[in-house]
Amino acid sequence: MIAYLWILVACSSDGGSRALPELPPLPEPVDAAAVVLGPERPLREAIVALTGAVRGEVEVCGCPTTPYGGFARRAALFDRLREAPVPLFSVDAGEMLVKGMTGRDELDRRVRAEAVVGLAEGTGLDAWAASPIDLTPGGLALLARHGALAANWGGSAGLLPVRVVERDGVRLGFVGLAAADESHPAGNAVEAVLAAMTESVDAWFVLSNADLATNLLVAEGVPGLGAVLATEGDRHDPPITTRGAPIVEAPGRGRYVTLIHLSLATDHRQLELVTSGIWRDIAVTRYRRELDAIEPEVREAESKADHRRLVRRTAGRAVAYVEDIPLSADLDGATNVDSQLERFREAILGAARLSAVAVDQGGYATASSCSGCHRDRIASWGFDAHAHALESLITSKKADNPECVACHTTGFGQAGGFAAVEDKAIGAFRDVQCEACHGPMKGHTGRTGARSRPVTEATCRGCHDEANSPKFDYSTYLAKISCSRLAAPDDVAP
Ligand code: HEC
Ligand code: HEC
Ligand code: HEC
Ligand code: HEC
């Protein structure tokens, strides 16, 4: 329960009544009698911090149920972890750069991709896997320049298969396994990984955004592999024990960081996942203690005692304890990536500005100009949540954050829309107005001029995405909006 306790503690300080995040159940404990011991080596400890499918999420999620995440909090967590007497390795399984539905155009995506990889490096990223969805913005060149790994893409334009990182005497090897796309067929994943594992390291990991079937083949087919560290795919699974190495999935969107506490007392081999008992307590208290304000001497003595306890219990084994840490408000505060974040926000605004001036269909007329003819619709819309969307941002003090403004206003960064986050500029574009759904309609006067674009499920999902509206169900939500309830032809004044 220690893992959940941490989460409770993390939550209680920022709101009290907030619902607990839904985390996967813990895996089955390993049957100690069934474990084959390896040749004994001195104990080496490390923490691998895993993210995956971050998908361009830079800020804390505005999500109603899990308001976690963001690079600032990630940086703060890593800073704390680096105080512990155990080296930290930071890795990402891929799908890091490109944002889903709100990545509106090429420019926005490129700006975001470059900022995200820069921020990840700012927090100390050691290795990351290439993935097809990250190819869109700067193409392969951006990935290659920042050292993305892909063992199975056959040396595509300078991508490397593997990276070995040594820190405080611990050597870990990371092999990239990228999902396939048209120009990069899957190849033989097992062979590609085996071919990459040439050096001598304390443990090998595969960073994978390939599908579960491929991950299973690799986990069971590559002898001596420590673990497959993967993106979550269609849904988030708890750590999976296989006939070979375990598979650990990172929760998506950067809202959590998965910590894998390693205690390695043998040559490189498959990791045993431990879920309970003293190993976990020892591994976890070793860095948690850093968060409590206790005397440094006491801390050091306790830490050494823990190490001795671990040594006694890990002879000949390679064990790992896995926990998901929510990036909650506990971690708020100044960090070393603050100036990078500031530059990111400016860059996003810059990209929005360029798009907004390109006027398309005459641009946005805003809701006040619809009221003359569609009185009933305006009146009923006023009672919808959409009409108060900016208020929610003002309440959470995020009305000046371009990442949030995009979905809580109308026409942000769109051709003929607006692109500044000062009160004055937002003014007429505040809230989710008519044209957020119907599209820009300046010049529309009934039978002539601009027409509504079709309003479909995709229109809603542009904002009601998996992160910000996890309960979204099209027909339920559609029934709740006033506009769809008014029969057409409606209120139009002659
Ligand atoms: C421009 C972004 C955007 C679009 C497009 C959008 N929404 Fe929303 N929607 C929001 C935001 C933001 C909120 C939350 C408003 C608040 O309370 O601050 C919201 C809230 C809602 C709510 C209220 C939820 C609740 O539990 O009270 C419903 C229902 C809803 N939207 C339905 C829809 C439907 C149906 C569509 C498509 C036809 C749609 N929305 C399109 C941004 C959008
Ligand atoms: C991709 C679009 C999107 C982005 C980006 C976004 N939101 Fe939202 N937000 C929504 C939608 C949609 C809802 C309504 C969710 C629902 O009820 O299903 C919502 C709801 C909310 C609510 C809850 C309103 C209520 O009282 O129920 C708050 C608060 C909020 N968002 C704040 C933020 C903040 C802060 C940010 C920036 C960090 C942000 N949002 C970014 C789409 C977005
Ligand atoms: C959350 C998205 C959303 C918002 C905001 C919204 N509408 Fe709609 N509107 C819809 C949907 C969905 C329909 C019904 C779908 C359809 O029949 O095409 C619709 C239908 C209409 C129709 C009838 C269309 C027809 O073909 O007869 C009119 C007129 C209209 N809306 C005007 C407005 C005005 C004016 C506003 C602002 C006050 C507004 N809408 C705000 C989603 C929205
Ligand atoms: C000068 C009066 C007038 C104003 C102003 C006006 N409309 Fe309309 N609108 C009409 C009339 C008349 C119709 C019905 C004609 C038709 O269905 O072809 C209509 C139809 C529509 C429709 C359904 C037809 C379509 O294009 O799909 C939508 C949606 C709509 N209006 C949205 C808006 C929005 C949003 C605004 C504000 C930006 C707005 N209207 C401003 C007169 C107006």
PDB file of N, CA, C and O and ligand atoms in Angstrom, residues 385-386 388-389 392 406-409 432 436-437 455-456 459-460 463-464 472 474 477-478 480-481, ligand 1:
ATOM      1  N   ALA A 385     -22.363  24.860 -20.117  1.00  0.00           N
ATOM      2  CA  ALA A 385     -21.004  24.939 -19.535  1.00  0.00           C
ATOM      3  C   ALA A 385     -20.074  25.681 -20.492  1.00  0.00           C
ATOM      4  O   ALA A 385     -19.168  26.395 -20.067  1.00  0.00           O
ATOM      5  N   HIS A 386     -20.316  25.516 -21.799  1.00  0.00           N
ATOM      6  CA  HIS A 386     -19.437  26.144 -22.792  1.00  0.00           C
ATOM      7  C   HIS A 386     -19.349  27.660 -22.623  1.00  0.00           C
ATOM      8  O   HIS A 386     -18.335  28.261 -22.923  1.00  0.00           O
ATOM      9  N   HIS A 388     -19.205  29.249 -20.022  1.00  0.00           N
ATOM     10  CA  HIS A 388     -18.442  29.636 -18.828  1.00  0.00           C
ATOM     11  C   HIS A 388     -17.042  29.057 -18.849  1.00  0.00           C
ATOM     12  O   HIS A 388     -16.386  28.959 -17.814  1.00  0.00           O
ATOM     13  N   ALA A 389     -16.613  28.640 -20.036  1.00  0.00           N
ATOM     14  CA  ALA A 389     -15.351  27.900 -20.119  1.00  0.00           C
ATOM     15  C   ALA A 389     -14.151  28.761 -19.720  1.00  0.00           C
ATOM     16  O   ALA A 389     -13.199  28.260 -19.124  1.00  0.00           O
ATOM     17  N   SER A 392     -13.608  29.018 -15.907  1.00  0.00           N
ATOM     18  CA  SER A 392     -12.886  27.904 -15.278  1.00  0.00           C
ATOM     19  C   SER A 392     -11.384  28.153 -15.288  1.00  0.00           C
ATOM     20  O   SER A 392     -10.685  27.779 -14.362  1.00  0.00           O
ATOM     21  N   ALA A 406      -6.499  27.458 -25.611  1.00  0.00           N
ATOM     22  CA  ALA A 406      -6.887  26.894 -26.905  1.00  0.00           C
ATOM     23  C   ALA A 406      -8.259  26.223 -26.879  1.00  0.00           C
ATOM     24  O   ALA A 406      -9.017  26.338 -27.837  1.00  0.00           O
ATOM     25  N   CYS A 407      -8.612  25.515 -25.825  1.00  0.00           N
ATOM     26  CA  CYS A 407      -9.886  24.793 -25.788  1.00  0.00           C
ATOM     27  C   CYS A 407     -10.960  25.518 -24.992  1.00  0.00           C
ATOM     28  O   CYS A 407     -12.111  25.098 -24.982  1.00  0.00           O
ATOM     29  N   HIS A 408     -10.585  26.553 -24.278  1.00  0.00           N
ATOM     30  CA  HIS A 408     -11.577  27.238 -23.432  1.00  0.00           C
ATOM     31  C   HIS A 408     -12.005  28.571 -24.046  1.00  0.00           C
ATOM     32  O   HIS A 408     -12.584  29.409 -23.376  1.00  0.00           O
ATOM     33  N   THR A 409     -11.638  28.773 -25.305  1.00  0.00           N
ATOM     34  CA  THR A 409     -12.051  29.970 -26.033  1.00  0.00           C
ATOM     35  C   THR A 409     -12.440  29.555 -27.451  1.00  0.00           C
ATOM     36  O   THR A 409     -12.506  28.364 -27.755  1.00  0.00           O
ATOM     37  N   VAL A 432     -16.425  28.864 -25.161  1.00  0.00           N
ATOM     38  CA  VAL A 432     -16.633  28.003 -26.333  1.00  0.00           C
ATOM     39  C   VAL A 432     -17.920  28.473 -27.013  1.00  0.00           C
ATOM     40  O   VAL A 432     -19.019  28.071 -26.650  1.00  0.00           O
ATOM     41  N   ALA A 436     -16.901  27.893 -32.323  1.00  0.00           N
ATOM     42  CA  ALA A 436     -15.989  26.820 -31.920  1.00  0.00           C
ATOM     43  C   ALA A 436     -16.478  25.507 -32.519  1.00  0.00           C
ATOM     44  O   ALA A 436     -15.691  24.627 -32.849  1.00  0.00           O
ATOM     45  N   CYS A 437     -17.798  25.379 -32.655  1.00  0.00           N
ATOM     46  CA  CYS A 437     -18.362  24.177 -33.266  1.00  0.00           C
ATOM     47  C   CYS A 437     -18.682  24.379 -34.747  1.00  0.00           C
ATOM     48  O   CYS A 437     -18.399  23.532 -35.573  1.00  0.00           O
ATOM     49  N   VAL A 455     -21.043  19.851 -38.069  1.00  0.00           N
ATOM     50  CA  VAL A 455     -20.637  19.610 -36.676  1.00  0.00           C
ATOM     51  C   VAL A 455     -20.770  18.117 -36.408  1.00  0.00           C
ATOM     52  O   VAL A 455     -21.867  17.565 -36.455  1.00  0.00           O
ATOM     53  N   THR A 456     -19.644  17.469 -36.183  1.00  0.00           N
ATOM     54  CA  THR A 456     -19.642  16.012 -36.010  1.00  0.00           C
ATOM     55  C   THR A 456     -18.962  15.652 -34.690  1.00  0.00           C
ATOM     56  O   THR A 456     -18.491  16.520 -33.967  1.00  0.00           O
ATOM     57  N   THR A 459     -15.617  17.137 -34.268  1.00  0.00           N
ATOM     58  CA  THR A 459     -15.586  18.533 -33.826  1.00  0.00           C
ATOM     59  C   THR A 459     -15.452  18.584 -32.305  1.00  0.00           C
ATOM     60  O   THR A 459     -14.634  19.333 -31.758  1.00  0.00           O
ATOM     61  N   CYS A 460     -16.271  17.801 -31.637  1.00  0.00           N
ATOM     62  CA  CYS A 460     -16.240  17.793 -30.169  1.00  0.00           C
ATOM     63  C   CYS A 460     -14.914  17.242 -29.673  1.00  0.00           C
ATOM     64  O   CYS A 460     -14.307  17.783 -28.745  1.00  0.00           O
ATOM     65  N   CYS A 463     -11.636  19.062 -28.711  1.00  0.00           N
ATOM     66  CA  CYS A 463     -11.421  19.564 -27.341  1.00  0.00           C
ATOM     67  C   CYS A 463     -11.687  18.478 -26.313  1.00  0.00           C
ATOM     68  O   CYS A 463     -10.969  18.352 -25.330  1.00  0.00           O
ATOM     69  N   HIS A 464     -12.739  17.698 -26.528  1.00  0.00           N
ATOM     70  CA  HIS A 464     -13.074  16.638 -25.563  1.00  0.00           C
ATOM     71  C   HIS A 464     -12.193  15.430 -25.834  1.00  0.00           C
ATOM     72  O   HIS A 464     -12.657  14.390 -26.278  1.00  0.00           O
ATOM     73  N   PHE A 472     -16.100  11.523 -21.937  1.00  0.00           N
ATOM     74  CA  PHE A 472     -16.841  11.963 -23.119  1.00  0.00           C
ATOM     75  C   PHE A 472     -17.485  10.792 -23.846  1.00  0.00           C
ATOM     76  O   PHE A 472     -16.837   9.800 -24.174  1.00  0.00           O
ATOM     77  N   TYR A 474     -20.264  10.644 -27.083  1.00  0.00           N
ATOM     78  CA  TYR A 474     -20.839  11.598 -28.024  1.00  0.00           C
ATOM     79  C   TYR A 474     -22.337  11.803 -27.801  1.00  0.00           C
ATOM     80  O   TYR A 474     -22.791  12.930 -27.623  1.00  0.00           O
ATOM     81  N   TYR A 477     -23.214  13.511 -24.416  1.00  0.00           N
ATOM     82  CA  TYR A 477     -22.798  14.910 -24.365  1.00  0.00           C
ATOM     83  C   TYR A 477     -23.599  15.769 -25.337  1.00  0.00           C
ATOM     84  O   TYR A 477     -23.956  16.893 -25.037  1.00  0.00           O
ATOM     85  N   LEU A 478     -23.854  15.191 -26.520  1.00  0.00           N
ATOM     86  CA  LEU A 478     -24.611  15.944 -27.522  1.00  0.00           C
ATOM     87  C   LEU A 478     -25.988  16.312 -26.967  1.00  0.00           C
ATOM     88  O   LEU A 478     -26.460  17.442 -27.143  1.00  0.00           O
ATOM     89  N   LYS A 480     -26.751  17.011 -24.112  1.00  0.00           N
ATOM     90  CA  LYS A 480     -26.669  18.029 -23.067  1.00  0.00           C
ATOM     91  C   LYS A 480     -26.472  19.441 -23.601  1.00  0.00           C
ATOM     92  O   LYS A 480     -26.660  20.409 -22.859  1.00  0.00           O
ATOM     93  N   ILE A 481     -26.005  19.586 -24.848  1.00  0.00           N
ATOM     94  CA  ILE A 481     -25.764  20.953 -25.317  1.00  0.00           C
ATOM     95  C   ILE A 481     -27.051  21.552 -25.875  1.00  0.00           C
ATOM     96  O   ILE A 481     -27.808  20.882 -26.572  1.00  0.00           O
TER      97      ILE A 481
HETATM   98  C1  HEC B   1     -13.379  24.534 -28.465  1.00  0.00           C
HETATM   99  C2  HEC B   1     -13.401  23.396 -27.611  1.00  0.00           C
HETATM  100  C3  HEC B   1     -14.679  22.602 -27.441  1.00  0.00           C
HETATM  101  C4  HEC B   1     -15.465  22.059 -28.426  1.00  0.00           C
HETATM  102  C5  HEC B   1     -15.247  22.099 -29.938  1.00  0.00           C
HETATM  103  C6  HEC B   1     -16.533  21.367 -27.747  1.00  0.00           C
HETATM  104  N1  HEC B   1     -16.418  21.515 -26.405  1.00  0.00           N
HETATM  105 FE1  HEC B   1     -17.698  20.842 -24.976  1.00  0.00          FE
HETATM  106  N2  HEC B   1     -16.578  21.704 -23.530  1.00  0.00           N
HETATM  107  C7  HEC B   1     -15.419  22.420 -23.732  1.00  0.00           C
HETATM  108  C8  HEC B   1     -14.950  22.925 -22.472  1.00  0.00           C
HETATM  109  C9  HEC B   1     -13.676  23.731 -22.260  1.00  0.00           C
HETATM  110  C10 HEC B   1     -15.866  22.533 -21.502  1.00  0.00           C
HETATM  111  C11 HEC B   1     -15.795  22.838 -20.013  1.00  0.00           C
HETATM  112  C12 HEC B   1     -16.392  24.164 -19.770  1.00  0.00           C
HETATM  113  C13 HEC B   1     -16.236  24.542 -18.324  1.00  0.00           C
HETATM  114  O1  HEC B   1     -17.030  24.101 -17.488  1.00  0.00           O
HETATM  115  O2  HEC B   1     -15.284  25.261 -18.040  1.00  0.00           O
HETATM  116  C14 HEC B   1     -16.893  21.766 -22.203  1.00  0.00           C
HETATM  117  C15 HEC B   1     -18.008  21.211 -21.595  1.00  0.00           C
HETATM  118  C16 HEC B   1     -18.969  20.474 -22.245  1.00  0.00           C
HETATM  119  C17 HEC B   1     -20.122  19.892 -21.632  1.00  0.00           C
HETATM  120  C18 HEC B   1     -20.488  19.997 -20.177  1.00  0.00           C
HETATM  121  C19 HEC B   1     -19.890  18.831 -19.456  1.00  0.00           C
HETATM  122  C20 HEC B   1     -20.421  18.668 -18.078  1.00  0.00           C
HETATM  123  O3  HEC B   1     -20.241  17.566 -17.557  1.00  0.00           O
HETATM  124  O4  HEC B   1     -20.975  19.616 -17.549  1.00  0.00           O
HETATM  125  C21 HEC B   1     -20.808  19.222 -22.592  1.00  0.00           C
HETATM  126  C22 HEC B   1     -22.080  18.423 -22.415  1.00  0.00           C
HETATM  127  C23 HEC B   1     -20.098  19.389 -23.831  1.00  0.00           C
HETATM  128  N3  HEC B   1     -18.999  20.169 -23.566  1.00  0.00           N
HETATM  129  C24 HEC B   1     -20.492  18.831 -25.035  1.00  0.00           C
HETATM  130  C25 HEC B   1     -19.861  19.096 -26.250  1.00  0.00           C
HETATM  131  C26 HEC B   1     -20.273  18.551 -27.518  1.00  0.00           C
HETATM  132  C27 HEC B   1     -21.405  17.569 -27.714  1.00  0.00           C
HETATM  133  C28 HEC B   1     -19.452  19.067 -28.459  1.00  0.00           C
HETATM  134  C29 HEC B   1     -19.480  18.822 -29.950  1.00  0.00           C
HETATM  135  C30 HEC B   1     -20.751  19.032 -30.622  1.00  0.00           C
HETATM  136  C31 HEC B   1     -18.505  19.932 -27.791  1.00  0.00           C
HETATM  137  N4  HEC B   1     -18.787  19.909 -26.445  1.00  0.00           N
HETATM  138  C32 HEC B   1     -17.513  20.657 -28.413  1.00  0.00           C
HETATM  139  C33 HEC B   1     -14.778  22.599 -24.937  1.00  0.00           C
HETATM  140  C34 HEC B   1     -15.283  22.252 -26.167  1.00  0.00           C
END
